[in-house]
PDB file of C-alpha atoms and ligand atoms in Angstrom:
ATOM      1  CA  MET A   1      -0.047   0.023   0.039  1.00 51.00           C
ATOM      2  CA  ILE A   2       1.205   3.503  -0.856  1.00 61.00           C
ATOM      3  CA  LEU A   3       0.942   5.379   2.433  1.00 85.00           C
ATOM      4  CA  LYS A   4       0.953   8.999   1.249  1.00 94.00           C
ATOM      5  CA  PRO A   5      -0.267  10.751  -1.854  1.00 97.00           C
ATOM      6  CA  GLN A   6       2.510  12.004  -4.186  1.00 97.00           C
ATOM      7  CA  ALA A   7       1.044  15.481  -4.197  1.00 98.00           C
ATOM      8  CA  ILE A   8      -1.962  17.552  -3.180  1.00 98.00           C
ATOM      9  CA  ILE A   9      -3.215  19.904  -5.911  1.00 98.00           C
ATOM     10  CA  PHE A  10      -5.390  22.871  -5.037  1.00 98.00           C
ATOM     11  CA  ASP A  11      -7.797  25.039  -6.956  1.00 98.00           C
ATOM     12  CA  LEU A  12      -7.421  28.712  -5.967  1.00 97.00           C
ATOM     13  CA  ASP A  13     -10.606  30.689  -6.250  1.00 94.00           C
ATOM     14  CA  GLY A  14     -13.056  29.420  -3.525  1.00 93.00           C
ATOM     15  CA  VAL A  15     -10.551  27.024  -1.969  1.00 96.00           C
ATOM     16  CA  ILE A  16      -7.556  29.066  -1.010  1.00 97.00           C
ATOM     17  CA  THR A  17      -9.379  32.446  -0.750  1.00 97.00           C
ATOM     18  CA  ASP A  18     -12.854  33.727  -1.477  1.00 93.00           C
ATOM     19  CA  THR A  19     -12.241  35.428  -4.772  1.00 93.00           C
ATOM     20  CA  ALA A  20     -15.212  33.590  -6.352  1.00 87.00           C
ATOM     21  CA  HIS A  21     -17.430  36.355  -4.901  1.00 90.00           C
ATOM     22  CA  LEU A  22     -15.200  39.117  -6.356  1.00 94.00           C
ATOM     23  CA  HIS A  23     -15.369  37.388  -9.803  1.00 95.00           C
ATOM     24  CA  PHE A  24     -19.182  37.539  -9.446  1.00 96.00           C
ATOM     25  CA  LEU A  25     -19.200  41.209  -8.469  1.00 97.00           C
ATOM     26  CA  ALA A  26     -17.069  42.201 -11.480  1.00 97.00           C
ATOM     27  CA  TRP A  27     -19.082  40.047 -13.924  1.00 98.00           C
ATOM     28  CA  ARG A  28     -22.393  41.303 -12.526  1.00 98.00           C
ATOM     29  CA  GLN A  29     -21.325  44.890 -13.286  1.00 98.00           C
ATOM     30  CA  VAL A  30     -20.184  44.151 -16.821  1.00 98.00           C
ATOM     31  CA  ALA A  31     -23.258  41.950 -17.523  1.00 98.00           C
ATOM     32  CA  ASN A  32     -25.467  44.869 -16.229  1.00 97.00           C
ATOM     33  CA  GLU A  33     -23.754  47.253 -18.621  1.00 96.00           C
ATOM     34  CA  VAL A  34     -24.873  45.058 -21.632  1.00 97.00           C
ATOM     35  CA  GLY A  35     -28.386  44.617 -20.142  1.00 97.00           C
ATOM     36  CA  ILE A  36     -27.974  41.127 -18.614  1.00 98.00           C
ATOM     37  CA  ALA A  37     -28.839  40.418 -14.966  1.00 97.00           C
ATOM     38  CA  ILE A  38     -26.968  37.610 -13.329  1.00 97.00           C
ATOM     39  CA  ASP A  39     -27.224  36.202  -9.768  1.00 96.00           C
ATOM     40  CA  GLU A  40     -25.026  34.074  -7.423  1.00 92.00           C
ATOM     41  CA  THR A  41     -26.804  30.893  -8.559  1.00 92.00           C
ATOM     42  CA  PHE A  42     -25.914  31.556 -12.201  1.00 95.00           C
ATOM     43  CA  ASN A  43     -22.424  32.515 -11.058  1.00 93.00           C
ATOM     44  CA  ASP A  44     -21.816  28.978  -9.665  1.00 89.00           C
ATOM     45  CA  SER A  45     -21.847  27.761 -13.244  1.00 91.00           C
ATOM     46  CA  LEU A  46     -18.910  30.109 -14.068  1.00 93.00           C
ATOM     47  CA  LYS A  47     -16.596  28.721 -11.339  1.00 91.00           C
ATOM     48  CA  GLY A  48     -13.525  27.136 -12.931  1.00 89.00           C
ATOM     49  CA  ILE A  49     -14.399  28.527 -16.364  1.00 92.00           C
ATOM     50  CA  SER A  50     -11.945  30.841 -18.102  1.00 93.00           C
ATOM     51  CA  ARG A  51     -12.535  34.570 -18.570  1.00 95.00           C
ATOM     52  CA  GLY A  52     -13.408  34.329 -22.218  1.00 95.00           C
ATOM     53  CA  GLU A  53     -15.703  31.357 -21.820  1.00 94.00           C
ATOM     54  CA  SER A  54     -17.423  32.977 -18.878  1.00 96.00           C
ATOM     55  CA  LEU A  55     -18.324  35.935 -21.040  1.00 98.00           C
ATOM     56  CA  GLN A  56     -19.718  33.685 -23.701  1.00 97.00           C
ATOM     57  CA  ARG A  57     -21.861  31.883 -21.044  1.00 97.00           C
ATOM     58  CA  ILE A  58     -23.156  35.149 -19.736  1.00 98.00           C
ATOM     59  CA  LEU A  59     -24.074  36.428 -23.212  1.00 98.00           C
ATOM     60  CA  GLN A  60     -25.823  33.143 -23.946  1.00 97.00           C
ATOM     61  CA  TYR A  61     -27.727  33.288 -20.617  1.00 97.00           C
ATOM     62  CA  GLY A  62     -28.878  36.809 -21.437  1.00 97.00           C
ATOM     63  CA  GLY A  63     -29.992  35.840 -24.989  1.00 97.00           C
ATOM     64  CA  LYS A  64     -27.254  37.888 -26.516  1.00 96.00           C
ATOM     65  CA  ALA A  65     -24.923  35.220 -27.946  1.00 95.00           C
ATOM     66  CA  GLY A  66     -23.343  36.350 -31.164  1.00 92.00           C
ATOM     67  CA  GLU A  67     -24.446  39.953 -30.760  1.00 94.00           C
ATOM     68  CA  PHE A  68     -20.964  41.286 -30.134  1.00 95.00           C
ATOM     69  CA  THR A  69     -17.948  41.296 -32.371  1.00 96.00           C
ATOM     70  CA  PRO A  70     -14.815  39.413 -31.096  1.00 96.00           C
ATOM     71  CA  GLU A  71     -13.227  42.847 -30.490  1.00 97.00           C
ATOM     72  CA  VAL A  72     -16.072  44.014 -28.284  1.00 97.00           C
ATOM     73  CA  CYS A  73     -16.041  40.691 -26.412  1.00 97.00           C
ATOM     74  CA  ALA A  74     -12.300  41.232 -25.770  1.00 97.00           C
ATOM     75  CA  GLN A  75     -13.034  44.714 -24.425  1.00 97.00           C
ATOM     76  CA  LEU A  76     -15.806  43.361 -22.153  1.00 98.00           C
ATOM     77  CA  ALA A  77     -13.534  40.642 -20.798  1.00 98.00           C
ATOM     78  CA  GLU A  78     -10.805  43.172 -20.298  1.00 98.00           C
ATOM     79  CA  ARG A  79     -13.176  45.566 -18.490  1.00 98.00           C
ATOM     80  CA  LYS A  80     -14.289  42.743 -16.140  1.00 98.00           C
ATOM     81  CA  ASN A  81     -10.624  41.927 -15.454  1.00 98.00           C
ATOM     82  CA  ARG A  82      -9.888  45.607 -14.599  1.00 98.00           C
ATOM     83  CA  LEU A  83     -12.791  45.676 -12.142  1.00 98.00           C
ATOM     84  CA  TYR A  84     -11.738  42.266 -10.697  1.00 98.00           C
ATOM     85  CA  VAL A  85      -7.996  43.199 -10.355  1.00 97.00           C
ATOM     86  CA  HIS A  86      -9.048  46.472  -8.672  1.00 97.00           C
ATOM     87  CA  SER A  87     -11.129  44.503  -6.128  1.00 96.00           C
ATOM     88  CA  LEU A  88      -8.116  42.259  -5.453  1.00 97.00           C
ATOM     89  CA  ARG A  89      -6.503  45.227  -3.636  1.00 95.00           C
ATOM     90  CA  GLN A  90      -8.625  44.280  -0.645  1.00 94.00           C
ATOM     91  CA  LEU A  91      -6.832  40.928  -0.279  1.00 96.00           C
ATOM     92  CA  THR A  92      -4.370  40.643   2.620  1.00 96.00           C
ATOM     93  CA  VAL A  93      -2.679  37.795   4.451  1.00 96.00           C
ATOM     94  CA  ASN A  94      -5.896  37.537   6.410  1.00 96.00           C
ATOM     95  CA  SER A  95      -7.952  36.671   3.337  1.00 97.00           C
ATOM     96  CA  VAL A  96      -6.844  33.009   3.312  1.00 98.00           C
ATOM     97  CA  LEU A  97      -9.831  30.726   3.972  1.00 97.00           C
ATOM     98  CA  PRO A  98     -10.027  29.026   7.402  1.00 98.00           C
ATOM     99  CA  GLY A  99      -7.600  26.133   7.817  1.00 97.00           C
ATOM    100  CA  ILE A 100      -5.788  26.529   4.548  1.00 98.00           C
ATOM    101  CA  ARG A 101      -2.590  28.094   5.791  1.00 98.00           C
ATOM    102  CA  GLU A 102      -2.356  25.533   8.530  1.00 97.00           C
ATOM    103  CA  LEU A 103      -2.934  22.651   5.997  1.00 98.00           C
ATOM    104  CA  LEU A 104      -0.213  24.011   3.653  1.00 98.00           C
ATOM    105  CA  MET A 105       2.256  24.208   6.569  1.00 97.00           C
ATOM    106  CA  THR A 106       1.440  20.639   7.662  1.00 98.00           C
ATOM    107  CA  LEU A 107       1.925  19.363   4.102  1.00 98.00           C
ATOM    108  CA  ARG A 108       5.429  20.962   4.110  1.00 97.00           C
ATOM    109  CA  GLU A 109       6.178  19.266   7.397  1.00 96.00           C
ATOM    110  CA  GLU A 110       4.943  15.898   5.948  1.00 96.00           C
ATOM    111  CA  ARG A 111       7.058  16.623   2.788  1.00 96.00           C
ATOM    112  CA  ILE A 112       4.111  16.237   0.549  1.00 97.00           C
ATOM    113  CA  PRO A 113       4.410  18.344  -2.722  1.00 98.00           C
ATOM    114  CA  VAL A 114       1.814  20.909  -3.247  1.00 98.00           C
ATOM    115  CA  GLY A 115       0.510  22.182  -6.668  1.00 98.00           C
ATOM    116  CA  LEU A 116      -1.921  24.840  -8.002  1.00 98.00           C
ATOM    117  CA  ALA A 117      -4.391  24.128 -10.747  1.00 98.00           C
ATOM    118  CA  SER A 118      -6.235  27.383 -11.301  1.00 97.00           C
ATOM    119  CA  VAL A 119      -7.281  28.689 -14.738  1.00 95.00           C
ATOM    120  CA  SER A 120      -7.002  32.249 -13.417  1.00 96.00           C
ATOM    121  CA  LEU A 121      -4.354  34.372 -15.093  1.00 96.00           C
ATOM    122  CA  ASN A 122      -4.366  36.380 -11.886  1.00 97.00           C
ATOM    123  CA  ALA A 123      -3.312  33.411  -9.645  1.00 97.00           C
ATOM    124  CA  PRO A 124       0.300  34.355  -9.189  1.00 96.00           C
ATOM    125  CA  THR A 125      -0.643  37.853  -8.058  1.00 95.00           C
ATOM    126  CA  ILE A 126      -3.251  36.493  -5.615  1.00 97.00           C
ATOM    127  CA  LEU A 127      -0.854  33.984  -4.045  1.00 97.00           C
ATOM    128  CA  GLN A 128       1.603  36.888  -3.530  1.00 96.00           C
ATOM    129  CA  SER A 129      -1.067  39.055  -1.864  1.00 96.00           C
ATOM    130  CA  LEU A 130      -1.844  36.186   0.503  1.00 97.00           C
ATOM    131  CA  ASP A 131       1.858  35.520   1.141  1.00 97.00           C
ATOM    132  CA  LEU A 132       1.415  31.961   0.059  1.00 98.00           C
ATOM    133  CA  SER A 133       3.647  31.768  -3.052  1.00 97.00           C
ATOM    134  CA  ALA A 134       6.351  29.861  -1.153  1.00 97.00           C
ATOM    135  CA  CYS A 135       3.871  27.142  -0.090  1.00 97.00           C
ATOM    136  CA  PHE A 136       3.506  25.908  -3.650  1.00 98.00           C
ATOM    137  CA  ASP A 137       6.018  23.663  -5.363  1.00 98.00           C
ATOM    138  CA  PHE A 138       4.463  24.177  -8.837  1.00 98.00           C
ATOM    139  CA  CYS A 139       1.708  26.364 -10.215  1.00 98.00           C
ATOM    140  CA  ALA A 140       0.364  25.328 -13.614  1.00 98.00           C
ATOM    141  CA  ASP A 141       0.411  28.308 -16.027  1.00 97.00           C
ATOM    142  CA  ALA A 142      -3.134  29.195 -16.970  1.00 96.00           C
ATOM    143  CA  ALA A 143      -1.786  31.039 -20.044  1.00 95.00           C
ATOM    144  CA  LEU A 144      -0.668  27.678 -21.526  1.00 96.00           C
ATOM    145  CA  ILE A 145      -4.106  25.977 -21.028  1.00 93.00           C
ATOM    146  CA  THR A 146      -6.497  25.682 -23.957  1.00 92.00           C
ATOM    147  CA  HIS A 147      -9.388  23.973 -22.218  1.00 92.00           C
ATOM    148  CA  SER A 148     -11.132  25.174 -19.067  1.00 90.00           C
ATOM    149  CA  LYS A 149     -12.384  22.789 -16.417  1.00 93.00           C
ATOM    150  CA  PRO A 150     -14.126  20.282 -16.635  1.00 96.00           C
ATOM    151  CA  ASP A 151     -11.313  19.337 -18.991  1.00 96.00           C
ATOM    152  CA  PRO A 152      -8.539  17.859 -16.889  1.00 97.00           C
ATOM    153  CA  GLU A 153      -5.760  19.802 -18.708  1.00 97.00           C
ATOM    154  CA  ILE A 154      -4.858  22.171 -15.848  1.00 97.00           C
ATOM    155  CA  PHE A 155      -4.645  19.388 -13.286  1.00 98.00           C
ATOM    156  CA  LEU A 156      -2.577  17.252 -15.691  1.00 98.00           C
ATOM    157  CA  ALA A 157      -0.250  20.214 -16.215  1.00 98.00           C
ATOM    158  CA  ALA A 158       0.137  20.576 -12.436  1.00 98.00           C
ATOM    159  CA  CYS A 159       0.923  16.900 -12.095  1.00 98.00           C
ATOM    160  CA  ALA A 160       3.408  17.058 -14.976  1.00 98.00           C
ATOM    161  CA  GLY A 161       5.172  20.104 -13.405  1.00 98.00           C
ATOM    162  CA  LEU A 162       5.461  18.261 -10.073  1.00 98.00           C
ATOM    163  CA  GLY A 163       6.610  15.075 -11.840  1.00 98.00           C
ATOM    164  CA  VAL A 164       3.831  12.993 -10.214  1.00 98.00           C
ATOM    165  CA  GLU A 165       1.242  10.569 -11.507  1.00 97.00           C
ATOM    166  CA  PRO A 166      -2.398  11.889 -11.313  1.00 98.00           C
ATOM    167  CA  GLN A 167      -3.572   8.530  -9.902  1.00 97.00           C
ATOM    168  CA  GLN A 168      -1.290   9.034  -6.970  1.00 96.00           C
ATOM    169  CA  CYS A 169      -2.679  12.594  -6.066  1.00 97.00           C
ATOM    170  CA  ILE A 170      -5.518  14.297  -4.382  1.00 98.00           C
ATOM    171  CA  GLY A 171      -7.216  17.443  -5.949  1.00 98.00           C
ATOM    172  CA  ILE A 172      -9.274  19.972  -3.934  1.00 98.00           C
ATOM    173  CA  GLU A 173     -12.043  22.047  -5.652  1.00 97.00           C
ATOM    174  CA  ASP A 174     -15.107  24.122  -4.885  1.00 95.00           C
ATOM    175  CA  ALA A 175     -16.682  23.909  -8.374  1.00 93.00           C
ATOM    176  CA  GLN A 176     -18.515  21.104 -10.069  1.00 94.00           C
ATOM    177  CA  ALA A 177     -16.421  21.669 -13.219  1.00 94.00           C
ATOM    178  CA  GLY A 178     -13.299  21.265 -11.021  1.00 97.00           C
ATOM    179  CA  ILE A 179     -14.478  18.028  -9.431  1.00 98.00           C
ATOM    180  CA  ASP A 180     -15.237  16.618 -12.871  1.00 98.00           C
ATOM    181  CA  ALA A 181     -11.714  17.677 -14.054  1.00 98.00           C
ATOM    182  CA  ILE A 182     -10.041  15.964 -11.097  1.00 98.00           C
ATOM    183  CA  ASN A 183     -12.064  12.785 -11.522  1.00 98.00           C
ATOM    184  CA  ALA A 184     -11.360  12.797 -15.388  1.00 97.00           C
ATOM    185  CA  CYS A 185      -7.566  12.447 -14.660  1.00 95.00           C
ATOM    186  CA  GLY A 186      -7.927   9.700 -12.057  1.00 96.00           C
ATOM    187  CA  MET A 187      -7.049  11.716  -8.962  1.00 97.00           C
ATOM    188  CA  LEU A 188      -9.041  11.453  -5.713  1.00 97.00           C
ATOM    189  CA  SER A 189     -11.323  14.513  -5.455  1.00 98.00           C
ATOM    190  CA  VAL A 190     -12.186  16.577  -2.399  1.00 98.00           C
ATOM    191  CA  GLY A 191     -15.104  19.003  -2.657  1.00 98.00           C
ATOM    192  CA  ILE A 192     -15.555  22.194  -0.690  1.00 97.00           C
ATOM    193  CA  GLY A 193     -19.051  23.499  -0.298  1.00 94.00           C
ATOM    194  CA  THR A 194     -22.493  22.059  -1.041  1.00 90.00           C
ATOM    195  CA  GLY A 195     -24.263  20.752  -4.119  1.00 88.00           C
ATOM    196  CA  LEU A 196     -21.209  19.041  -5.632  1.00 94.00           C
ATOM    197  CA  ASN A 197     -21.567  15.626  -7.160  1.00 95.00           C
ATOM    198  CA  GLY A 198     -18.979  12.870  -7.544  1.00 96.00           C
ATOM    199  CA  ALA A 199     -16.351  14.050  -5.029  1.00 97.00           C
ATOM    200  CA  SER A 200     -14.483  11.261  -3.242  1.00 95.00           C
ATOM    201  CA  LEU A 201     -14.862  13.292  -0.066  1.00 95.00           C
ATOM    202  CA  GLN A 202     -16.789  16.541   0.629  1.00 96.00           C
ATOM    203  CA  PHE A 203     -16.575  19.227   3.378  1.00 96.00           C
ATOM    204  CA  PRO A 204     -18.994  22.160   3.837  1.00 96.00           C
ATOM    205  CA  SER A 205     -16.015  24.562   4.242  1.00 96.00           C
ATOM    206  CA  THR A 206     -12.263  24.645   4.308  1.00 97.00           C
ATOM    207  CA  GLU A 207     -12.051  24.649   8.125  1.00 96.00           C
ATOM    208  CA  PHE A 208     -12.638  20.867   8.044  1.00 95.00           C
ATOM    209  CA  LEU A 209      -9.965  20.272   5.474  1.00 97.00           C
ATOM    210  CA  THR A 210      -7.039  18.828   7.454  1.00 97.00           C
ATOM    211  CA  TRP A 211      -4.115  16.531   6.695  1.00 97.00           C
ATOM    212  CA  PRO A 212      -5.540  13.742   8.997  1.00 95.00           C
ATOM    213  CA  CYS A 213      -8.788  13.796   6.933  1.00 95.00           C
ATOM    214  CA  LEU A 214      -6.814  13.697   3.584  1.00 96.00           C
ATOM    215  CA  SER A 215      -4.568  11.017   4.864  1.00 95.00           C
ATOM    216  CA  ALA A 216      -7.526   8.840   6.063  1.00 94.00           C
ATOM    217  CA  LEU A 217      -9.188   9.318   2.592  1.00 93.00           C
ATOM    218  CA  TRP A 218      -5.932   8.183   1.015  1.00 94.00           C
ATOM    219  CA  GLN A 219      -5.488   5.103   3.201  1.00 91.00           C
ATOM    220  CA  HIS A 220      -9.142   4.164   2.735  1.00 87.00           C
ATOM    221  CA  ASP A 221      -9.093   4.413  -1.107  1.00 82.00           C
ATOM    222  CA  LYS A 222      -5.634   3.135  -1.929  1.00 71.00           C
TER     223      LYS A 222
HETATM  224  C1  BG6 V 301     -11.247  30.538 -12.093  1.00 55.25           C
HETATM  225  C2  BG6 V 301     -12.517  31.064 -11.543  1.00 55.25           C
HETATM  226  O1  BG6 V 301     -10.356  30.121 -11.065  1.00 55.25           O
HETATM  227  O2  BG6 V 301     -10.522  31.493 -12.813  1.00 55.25           O
HETATM  228  C3  BG6 V 301     -13.355  31.674 -12.689  1.00 55.25           C
HETATM  229  O3  BG6 V 301     -13.185  30.064 -10.860  1.00 55.25           O
HETATM  230  C4  BG6 V 301     -12.528  32.602 -13.469  1.00 55.25           C
HETATM  231  O4  BG6 V 301     -14.486  32.255 -12.160  1.00 55.25           O
HETATM  232  C5  BG6 V 301     -11.262  31.972 -14.003  1.00 55.25           C
HETATM  233  O5  BG6 V 301     -13.221  33.017 -14.634  1.00 55.25           O
HETATM  234  C6  BG6 V 301     -10.386  32.925 -14.818  1.00 55.25           C
HETATM  235  O6  BG6 V 301      -9.921  33.932 -13.953  1.00 55.25           O
HETATM  236  P1  BG6 V 301      -9.135  35.250 -14.512  1.00 55.25           P
HETATM  237  O7  BG6 V 301      -8.589  35.809 -13.203  1.00 55.25           O
HETATM  238  O8  BG6 V 301      -8.027  34.800 -15.398  1.00 55.25           O
HETATM  239  O9  BG6 V 301     -10.120  36.134 -15.125  1.00 55.25           O
HETATM  240 MG1   MG V 302     -12.751  27.465  -7.544  1.00 55.25          MG
END
């Protein structure tokens, strides 16, 4: 039996820090400006989805798919990003979700490699604001990814960067698209939040996410 996972791979938005809400506020404003109203429930379907694809989903939701040229779409996505990046100024070292910093420190002590699999192009800046960059051994580069979650591409890139096999790793996600991506590459999946299907283990919030729980999941499944 293999006693420890080869790596733990984290999503960022909604797992490490609550930027999911900031994404929502920025999209809500841009959507409003083109006459589309979105709410938090719809926003759940954008979690783990790249900026460009999120815009397309919003336009489709508002019955405006195909109404804007690629240039205007690029401007809308850029405007959303400016609003979002501005809101990131409020992030501090205290914006890390409960239990996450402690878990990352324990994984260091246990010598378990840690990876990041976020499709956000802002991920490196966010980790810096949280003073967590040094806790990650490898962060997959979202700029090199062609498919958003639920495609497993970003998780496979994180595994490749760490030099580990997906089947020997645990992935942690707050979005259904993310759980599907983790499962698609044969990793064990841990879900954060409610309403997720198919996670190997699920917690209502990050404060319950501890190394003993992850270790128990590993021993049970492997
Ligand atoms: C994901 C978020 O982590 O990153 C999505 O869950 C977001 O909501 C995506 O659209 C891309 O983020 P960014 O920062 O590159 O616009
Ligand atoms: Mg997320």
